[in-house]
Amino acid sequence: RSMRRRAVAFMKAFESPANQPDAGTFAFWPYDAYPDTPDPSLTLLLTARLKGPILGGQRVPLNLSIYPNPLAIPSDADVTATTYATLLDDALFDGGAGRGPAFVRFFTDWRDLGFVPRRLNPDWLPPASGAYLTWLTYRDPIFPLFPNDVDLVVNGNVLYALGRYHRLFTPGVAKAVELINLVTALGLHRDRLEEITEYYPDNLAFQYVVSRAFHEGRVITLAPAVLRLADDLESTVRYRADGTAYWDLGDPHLNTAFAVLTLLNAGRHTPLDDRAIAYLISEQNVLGGFD
């Protein structure tokens, strides 16, 4: 409980201030306290060196004292959604103040309706998909046309938050579900994951996020995707000589944890879960963590 409360207090420090156009949104970087630093010439040099998309934001990394303003990021749907879900948990478990569902407008304001250009346009994504965009680039004038993205892990997290707040009638929910069911039916999560989620590497986060929205967010229309993802995990598991089970896409501890949670969320309570958990226990270091 102490750790949860500290985590929530830390998250709240990343909320957009009340006097900003995006007040109430969150991101994984804080607001830039010194937007005029560095000077214009150094800004040009750093921007050319660091590259990266121009997203019209006001947030810069915690660990860099000098960062080019053009590469600052806006608030995003992903962190906003998961933070509001966390604030709900804080109210339920730890007596926190909580928040109402007013945050839903952040997602409906930023849907892929054909007005905002997309940086990536894979062949499976319709020109105006209706799903949720990643970046909440509120600015003055309102809604400048910075390129944006449709990321299906982000959409899964938005669905999870909307489900937790009983707001699954929100515009965009059906479209996001439709896309997630489509890409899993096409098998794109197996070999074209970078088109599905630009911001999450292939560590089974997509599988976990979709299954969490289904199970904890009660987005039952995701059932076709969740069943396919669970089937895939059961068919790709590996076994060690001691009988324990694991998955390995480059980070076997994280991969296995996400895989087990996905299977449990899908209702697959089998001995495979126990074997995978036994693998994780056997891999703990002396401090109880994982190398």
Tab-separated table of C-alpha atoms in Angstrom:
chain	number	residue	atom	x	y	z
A	1	ARG	CA	0.000	0.000	0.000
A	2	SER	CA	2.815	2.404	0.830
A	3	MET	CA	4.437	1.734	-2.530
A	4	ARG	CA	1.150	2.190	-4.399
A	5	ARG	CA	0.551	5.534	-2.698
A	6	ARG	CA	4.053	6.729	-3.535
A	7	ALA	CA	3.566	5.667	-7.148
A	8	VAL	CA	0.282	7.572	-7.424
A	9	ALA	CA	1.856	10.690	-5.916
A	10	PHE	CA	4.634	10.445	-8.498
A	11	MET	CA	2.155	10.062	-11.374
A	12	LYS	CA	0.209	13.126	-10.281
A	13	ALA	CA	3.333	15.225	-10.758
A	14	PHE	CA	3.024	14.549	-14.502
A	15	GLU	CA	-0.483	15.958	-14.877
A	16	SER	CA	-0.899	18.943	-17.187
A	17	PRO	CA	-1.493	22.140	-15.195
A	18	ALA	CA	-4.954	23.665	-14.895
A	19	ASN	CA	-3.955	26.722	-16.943
A	20	GLN	CA	-2.963	24.661	-19.999
A	21	PRO	CA	-5.152	23.630	-22.981
A	22	ASP	CA	-4.543	19.951	-22.137
A	23	ALA	CA	-5.275	20.305	-18.412
A	24	GLY	CA	-6.021	16.963	-16.800
A	25	THR	CA	-4.022	14.857	-19.257
A	26	PHE	CA	-0.875	12.918	-18.376
A	27	ALA	CA	2.374	11.906	-20.050
A	28	PHE	CA	5.567	10.063	-19.112
A	29	TRP	CA	7.595	13.309	-19.223
A	30	PRO	CA	6.846	16.444	-17.158
A	31	TYR	CA	6.096	19.894	-18.538
A	32	ASP	CA	9.105	21.870	-19.756
A	33	ALA	CA	9.858	24.449	-17.077
A	34	TYR	CA	12.306	26.305	-19.355
A	35	PRO	CA	10.957	26.175	-22.932
A	36	ASP	CA	13.430	28.818	-24.161
A	37	THR	CA	16.431	26.654	-23.236
A	38	PRO	CA	18.549	25.894	-25.191
A	39	ASP	CA	19.030	28.945	-27.445
A	40	PRO	CA	17.855	28.782	-31.115
A	41	SER	CA	21.211	27.783	-32.632
A	42	LEU	CA	21.769	24.962	-30.141
A	43	THR	CA	18.150	23.898	-30.583
A	44	LEU	CA	18.708	23.490	-34.340
A	45	LEU	CA	21.861	21.472	-33.741
A	46	LEU	CA	20.266	19.182	-31.163
A	47	THR	CA	17.134	18.684	-33.262
A	48	ALA	CA	19.240	17.645	-36.266
A	49	ARG	CA	21.287	15.286	-34.136
A	50	LEU	CA	18.514	13.655	-32.119
A	51	LYS	CA	15.987	13.540	-34.973
A	52	GLY	CA	12.603	12.173	-33.953
A	53	PRO	CA	9.095	13.285	-34.906
A	54	ILE	CA	7.923	16.873	-34.483
A	55	LEU	CA	4.820	16.459	-32.335
A	56	GLY	CA	4.223	19.975	-31.047
A	57	GLY	CA	4.494	19.134	-27.381
A	58	GLN	CA	5.655	20.835	-24.199
A	59	ARG	CA	7.132	17.909	-22.281
A	60	VAL	CA	10.810	17.017	-22.035
A	61	PRO	CA	12.775	14.211	-20.321
A	62	LEU	CA	13.449	14.332	-16.607
A	63	ASN	CA	17.104	13.373	-17.027
A	64	LEU	CA	18.176	15.940	-19.644
A	65	SER	CA	18.791	19.519	-18.567
A	66	ILE	CA	18.944	20.733	-22.186
A	67	TYR	CA	16.448	19.389	-24.710
A	68	PRO	CA	15.327	20.858	-28.067
A	69	ASN	CA	11.837	22.305	-27.819
A	70	PRO	CA	10.742	21.000	-31.274
A	71	LEU	CA	11.219	17.440	-30.019
A	72	ALA	CA	9.125	17.952	-26.891
A	73	ILE	CA	6.167	15.566	-26.767
A	74	PRO	CA	2.497	16.258	-25.976
A	75	SER	CA	0.374	14.394	-23.477
A	76	ASP	CA	-0.696	11.013	-24.784
A	77	ALA	CA	-3.738	8.765	-24.653
A	78	ASP	CA	-1.720	5.810	-23.357
A	79	VAL	CA	-0.408	7.358	-20.138
A	80	THR	CA	-3.612	9.342	-19.610
A	81	ALA	CA	-5.722	6.174	-19.825
A	82	THR	CA	-3.561	4.024	-17.569
A	83	THR	CA	-3.123	6.828	-15.031
A	84	TYR	CA	-6.875	7.359	-14.705
A	85	ALA	CA	-7.318	3.621	-14.237
A	86	THR	CA	-4.673	3.798	-11.504
A	87	LEU	CA	-6.456	6.729	-9.856
A	88	LEU	CA	-9.585	4.586	-9.750
A	89	ASP	CA	-7.616	1.818	-8.031
A	90	ASP	CA	-6.214	4.407	-5.629
A	91	ALA	CA	-9.741	5.381	-4.646
A	92	LEU	CA	-10.940	1.778	-4.347
A	93	PHE	CA	-7.984	0.324	-2.443
A	94	ASP	CA	-6.194	3.160	-0.674
A	95	GLY	CA	-8.788	5.821	0.061
A	96	GLY	CA	-7.583	8.206	-2.628
A	97	ALA	CA	-9.696	11.066	-3.929
A	98	GLY	CA	-10.193	9.424	-7.323
A	99	ARG	CA	-11.449	11.165	-10.450
A	100	GLY	CA	-14.693	11.175	-12.385
A	101	PRO	CA	-15.080	10.044	-15.997
A	102	ALA	CA	-14.644	13.547	-17.480
A	103	PHE	CA	-11.298	12.411	-18.924
A	104	VAL	CA	-13.193	10.475	-21.627
A	105	ARG	CA	-13.291	13.596	-23.790
A	106	PHE	CA	-9.517	13.464	-24.225
A	107	PHE	CA	-9.945	10.295	-26.270
A	108	THR	CA	-13.014	11.357	-28.223
A	109	ASP	CA	-11.316	14.645	-29.124
A	110	TRP	CA	-8.423	12.714	-30.661
A	111	ARG	CA	-9.867	10.017	-32.877
A	112	ASP	CA	-8.613	8.991	-36.281
A	113	LEU	CA	-11.359	10.586	-38.370
A	114	GLY	CA	-9.270	11.668	-41.351
A	115	PHE	CA	-8.593	15.227	-40.203
A	116	VAL	CA	-5.229	14.656	-38.546
A	117	PRO	CA	-2.406	13.223	-40.729
A	118	ARG	CA	-0.975	9.865	-39.690
A	119	ARG	CA	2.732	9.124	-39.676
A	120	LEU	CA	2.194	5.434	-40.476
A	121	ASN	CA	-0.399	4.066	-42.908
A	122	PRO	CA	-0.270	0.250	-43.112
A	123	ASP	CA	-2.528	-1.462	-45.626
A	124	TRP	CA	-4.882	-2.879	-42.969
A	125	LEU	CA	-5.656	0.536	-41.453
A	126	PRO	CA	-8.550	2.408	-43.138
A	127	PRO	CA	-7.994	6.085	-44.060
A	128	ALA	CA	-10.326	7.183	-41.248
A	129	SER	CA	-10.351	4.225	-38.861
A	130	GLY	CA	-12.314	5.882	-36.069
A	131	ALA	CA	-9.906	4.457	-33.488
A	132	TYR	CA	-8.041	6.496	-30.882
A	133	LEU	CA	-4.954	8.535	-31.733
A	134	THR	CA	-1.870	8.426	-29.553
A	135	TRP	CA	-0.973	12.080	-29.034
A	136	LEU	CA	-3.287	14.590	-27.353
A	137	THR	CA	-1.829	17.640	-29.056
A	138	TYR	CA	-4.084	20.349	-27.646
A	139	ARG	CA	-2.670	23.703	-28.635
A	140	ASP	CA	-3.684	27.282	-29.389
A	141	PRO	CA	-5.047	27.467	-32.091
A	142	ILE	CA	-6.888	24.276	-31.241
A	143	PHE	CA	-6.123	21.033	-33.096
A	144	PRO	CA	-3.036	21.849	-35.196
A	145	LEU	CA	-2.266	19.158	-37.729
A	146	PHE	CA	0.833	17.555	-36.272
A	147	PRO	CA	1.185	13.962	-37.533
A	148	ASN	CA	-0.283	11.404	-35.154
A	149	ASP	CA	-0.421	7.615	-34.783
A	150	VAL	CA	-2.895	4.779	-34.333
A	151	ASP	CA	-1.178	2.337	-31.980
A	152	LEU	CA	-3.218	-0.702	-30.942
A	153	VAL	CA	-1.542	-1.164	-27.566
A	154	VAL	CA	-2.482	2.442	-26.847
A	155	ASN	CA	-6.024	1.669	-28.010
A	156	GLY	CA	-6.087	-1.403	-25.761
A	157	ASN	CA	-5.154	0.733	-22.777
A	158	VAL	CA	-7.829	3.302	-23.655
A	159	LEU	CA	-10.414	0.501	-23.855
A	160	TYR	CA	-9.235	-0.788	-20.468
A	161	ALA	CA	-9.695	2.637	-18.829
A	162	LEU	CA	-13.073	3.238	-20.458
A	163	GLY	CA	-14.209	-0.185	-19.332
A	164	ARG	CA	-13.046	0.397	-15.760
A	165	TYR	CA	-15.145	3.592	-15.682
A	166	HIS	CA	-18.140	1.895	-17.380
A	167	ARG	CA	-17.870	4.094	-20.470
A	168	LEU	CA	-17.838	1.487	-23.227
A	169	PHE	CA	-20.581	3.366	-25.092
A	170	THR	CA	-17.995	6.056	-25.890
A	171	PRO	CA	-17.493	6.821	-29.608
A	172	GLY	CA	-14.446	4.991	-30.910
A	173	VAL	CA	-14.758	1.897	-28.711
A	174	ALA	CA	-16.329	-0.263	-31.427
A	175	LYS	CA	-13.769	0.908	-33.994
A	176	ALA	CA	-10.813	0.177	-31.717
A	177	VAL	CA	-12.191	-3.287	-30.947
A	178	GLU	CA	-12.782	-3.916	-34.639
A	179	LEU	CA	-9.153	-3.117	-35.492
A	180	ILE	CA	-7.734	-5.306	-32.723
A	181	ASN	CA	-9.927	-8.222	-33.789
A	182	LEU	CA	-8.901	-7.632	-37.421
A	183	VAL	CA	-5.130	-7.648	-36.908
A	184	THR	CA	-5.263	-10.797	-34.799
A	185	ALA	CA	-7.490	-12.515	-37.371
A	186	LEU	CA	-4.898	-11.624	-40.024
A	187	GLY	CA	-2.091	-12.853	-37.772
A	188	LEU	CA	-0.263	-9.524	-37.960
A	189	HIS	CA	0.711	-9.744	-34.289
A	190	ARG	CA	3.047	-12.586	-35.242
A	191	ASP	CA	5.218	-10.977	-37.901
A	192	ARG	CA	4.147	-7.345	-38.416
A	193	LEU	CA	3.895	-6.149	-34.853
A	194	GLU	CA	5.741	-2.897	-35.617
A	195	GLU	CA	2.716	-1.876	-37.714
A	196	ILE	CA	0.318	-2.646	-34.877
A	197	THR	CA	2.255	-0.905	-32.123
A	198	GLU	CA	5.103	1.468	-32.821
A	199	TYR	CA	5.741	2.205	-29.164
A	200	TYR	CA	5.875	-1.284	-27.644
A	201	PRO	CA	8.553	-3.808	-28.633
A	202	ASP	CA	7.778	-7.474	-29.203
A	203	ASN	CA	7.588	-8.519	-25.556
A	204	LEU	CA	3.956	-9.776	-25.547
A	205	ALA	CA	2.719	-6.434	-24.208
A	206	PHE	CA	0.105	-6.362	-26.991
A	207	GLN	CA	-1.247	-9.737	-25.869
A	208	TYR	CA	-1.364	-8.672	-22.231
A	209	VAL	CA	-2.950	-5.262	-22.825
A	210	VAL	CA	-5.691	-6.684	-25.056
A	211	SER	CA	-6.461	-9.468	-22.570
A	212	ARG	CA	-6.515	-6.992	-19.661
A	213	ALA	CA	-9.031	-4.788	-21.470
A	214	PHE	CA	-11.124	-7.912	-22.069
A	215	HIS	CA	-10.961	-9.300	-18.529
A	216	GLU	CA	-10.543	-6.311	-16.205
A	217	GLY	CA	-12.159	-3.717	-18.462
A	218	ARG	CA	-14.988	-6.098	-19.381
A	219	VAL	CA	-14.613	-5.323	-23.090
A	220	ILE	CA	-16.190	-8.646	-24.002
A	221	THR	CA	-16.245	-7.830	-27.736
A	222	LEU	CA	-12.479	-8.420	-27.711
A	223	ALA	CA	-13.115	-12.135	-27.160
A	224	PRO	CA	-12.147	-13.196	-30.720
A	225	ALA	CA	-8.751	-11.505	-30.406
A	226	VAL	CA	-8.108	-12.799	-26.894
A	227	LEU	CA	-8.908	-16.392	-27.859
A	228	ARG	CA	-6.530	-16.211	-30.848
A	229	LEU	CA	-3.766	-14.696	-28.739
A	230	ALA	CA	-4.181	-17.351	-26.063
A	231	ASP	CA	-4.089	-20.118	-28.675
A	232	ASP	CA	-0.877	-18.657	-30.100
A	233	LEU	CA	0.759	-18.534	-26.686
A	234	GLU	CA	-0.142	-22.120	-25.908
A	235	SER	CA	1.368	-23.235	-29.231
A	236	THR	CA	4.634	-21.284	-28.841
A	237	VAL	CA	5.553	-22.116	-25.244
A	238	ARG	CA	8.975	-23.621	-24.576
A	239	TYR	CA	9.907	-26.168	-21.920
A	240	ARG	CA	13.066	-26.697	-19.909
A	241	ALA	CA	14.396	-30.061	-18.845
A	242	ASP	CA	12.956	-29.544	-15.357
A	243	GLY	CA	9.444	-29.231	-16.827
A	244	THR	CA	9.058	-25.496	-16.292
A	245	ALA	CA	7.619	-23.430	-19.137
A	246	TYR	CA	8.595	-20.069	-20.573
A	247	TRP	CA	8.346	-17.739	-23.557
A	248	ASP	CA	11.345	-15.920	-24.995
A	249	LEU	CA	11.216	-12.986	-27.399
A	250	GLY	CA	14.436	-11.541	-26.043
A	251	ASP	CA	13.375	-10.994	-22.428
A	252	PRO	CA	12.101	-14.339	-21.122
A	253	HIS	CA	11.118	-13.101	-17.648
A	254	LEU	CA	8.946	-10.278	-18.937
A	255	ASN	CA	7.702	-12.356	-21.873
A	256	THR	CA	6.668	-15.184	-19.573
A	257	ALA	CA	4.954	-12.864	-17.094
A	258	PHE	CA	2.899	-11.228	-19.852
A	259	ALA	CA	2.091	-14.626	-21.371
A	260	VAL	CA	0.819	-16.062	-18.067
A	261	LEU	CA	-1.318	-12.990	-17.388
A	262	THR	CA	-2.742	-13.170	-20.914
A	263	LEU	CA	-3.688	-16.821	-20.475
A	264	LEU	CA	-5.279	-16.148	-17.085
A	265	ASN	CA	-7.201	-13.186	-18.487
A	266	ALA	CA	-8.406	-15.447	-21.294
A	267	GLY	CA	-9.701	-17.974	-18.767
A	268	ARG	CA	-7.036	-20.564	-19.590
A	269	HIS	CA	-6.426	-21.933	-16.092
A	270	THR	CA	-4.271	-24.966	-16.902
A	271	PRO	CA	-1.126	-26.661	-15.542
A	272	LEU	CA	0.804	-24.583	-18.086
A	273	ASP	CA	0.269	-21.524	-15.883
A	274	ASP	CA	1.812	-23.316	-12.900
A	275	ARG	CA	4.794	-24.450	-14.945
A	276	ALA	CA	5.421	-20.916	-16.172
A	277	ILE	CA	5.102	-19.462	-12.678
A	278	ALA	CA	7.527	-22.117	-11.442
A	279	TYR	CA	9.965	-20.935	-14.113
A	280	LEU	CA	9.690	-17.337	-12.896
A	281	ILE	CA	10.218	-18.365	-9.277
A	282	SER	CA	13.310	-20.345	-10.257
A	283	GLU	CA	14.724	-17.282	-12.032
A	284	GLN	CA	14.462	-14.892	-9.083
A	285	ASN	CA	17.724	-13.462	-7.844
A	286	VAL	CA	18.768	-13.252	-4.178
A	287	LEU	CA	16.796	-10.020	-3.715
A	288	GLY	CA	13.634	-11.563	-5.158
A	289	GLY	CA	13.829	-9.593	-8.409
A	290	PHE	CA	14.889	-10.558	-11.922
A	291	ASP	CA	18.171	-9.878	-13.716
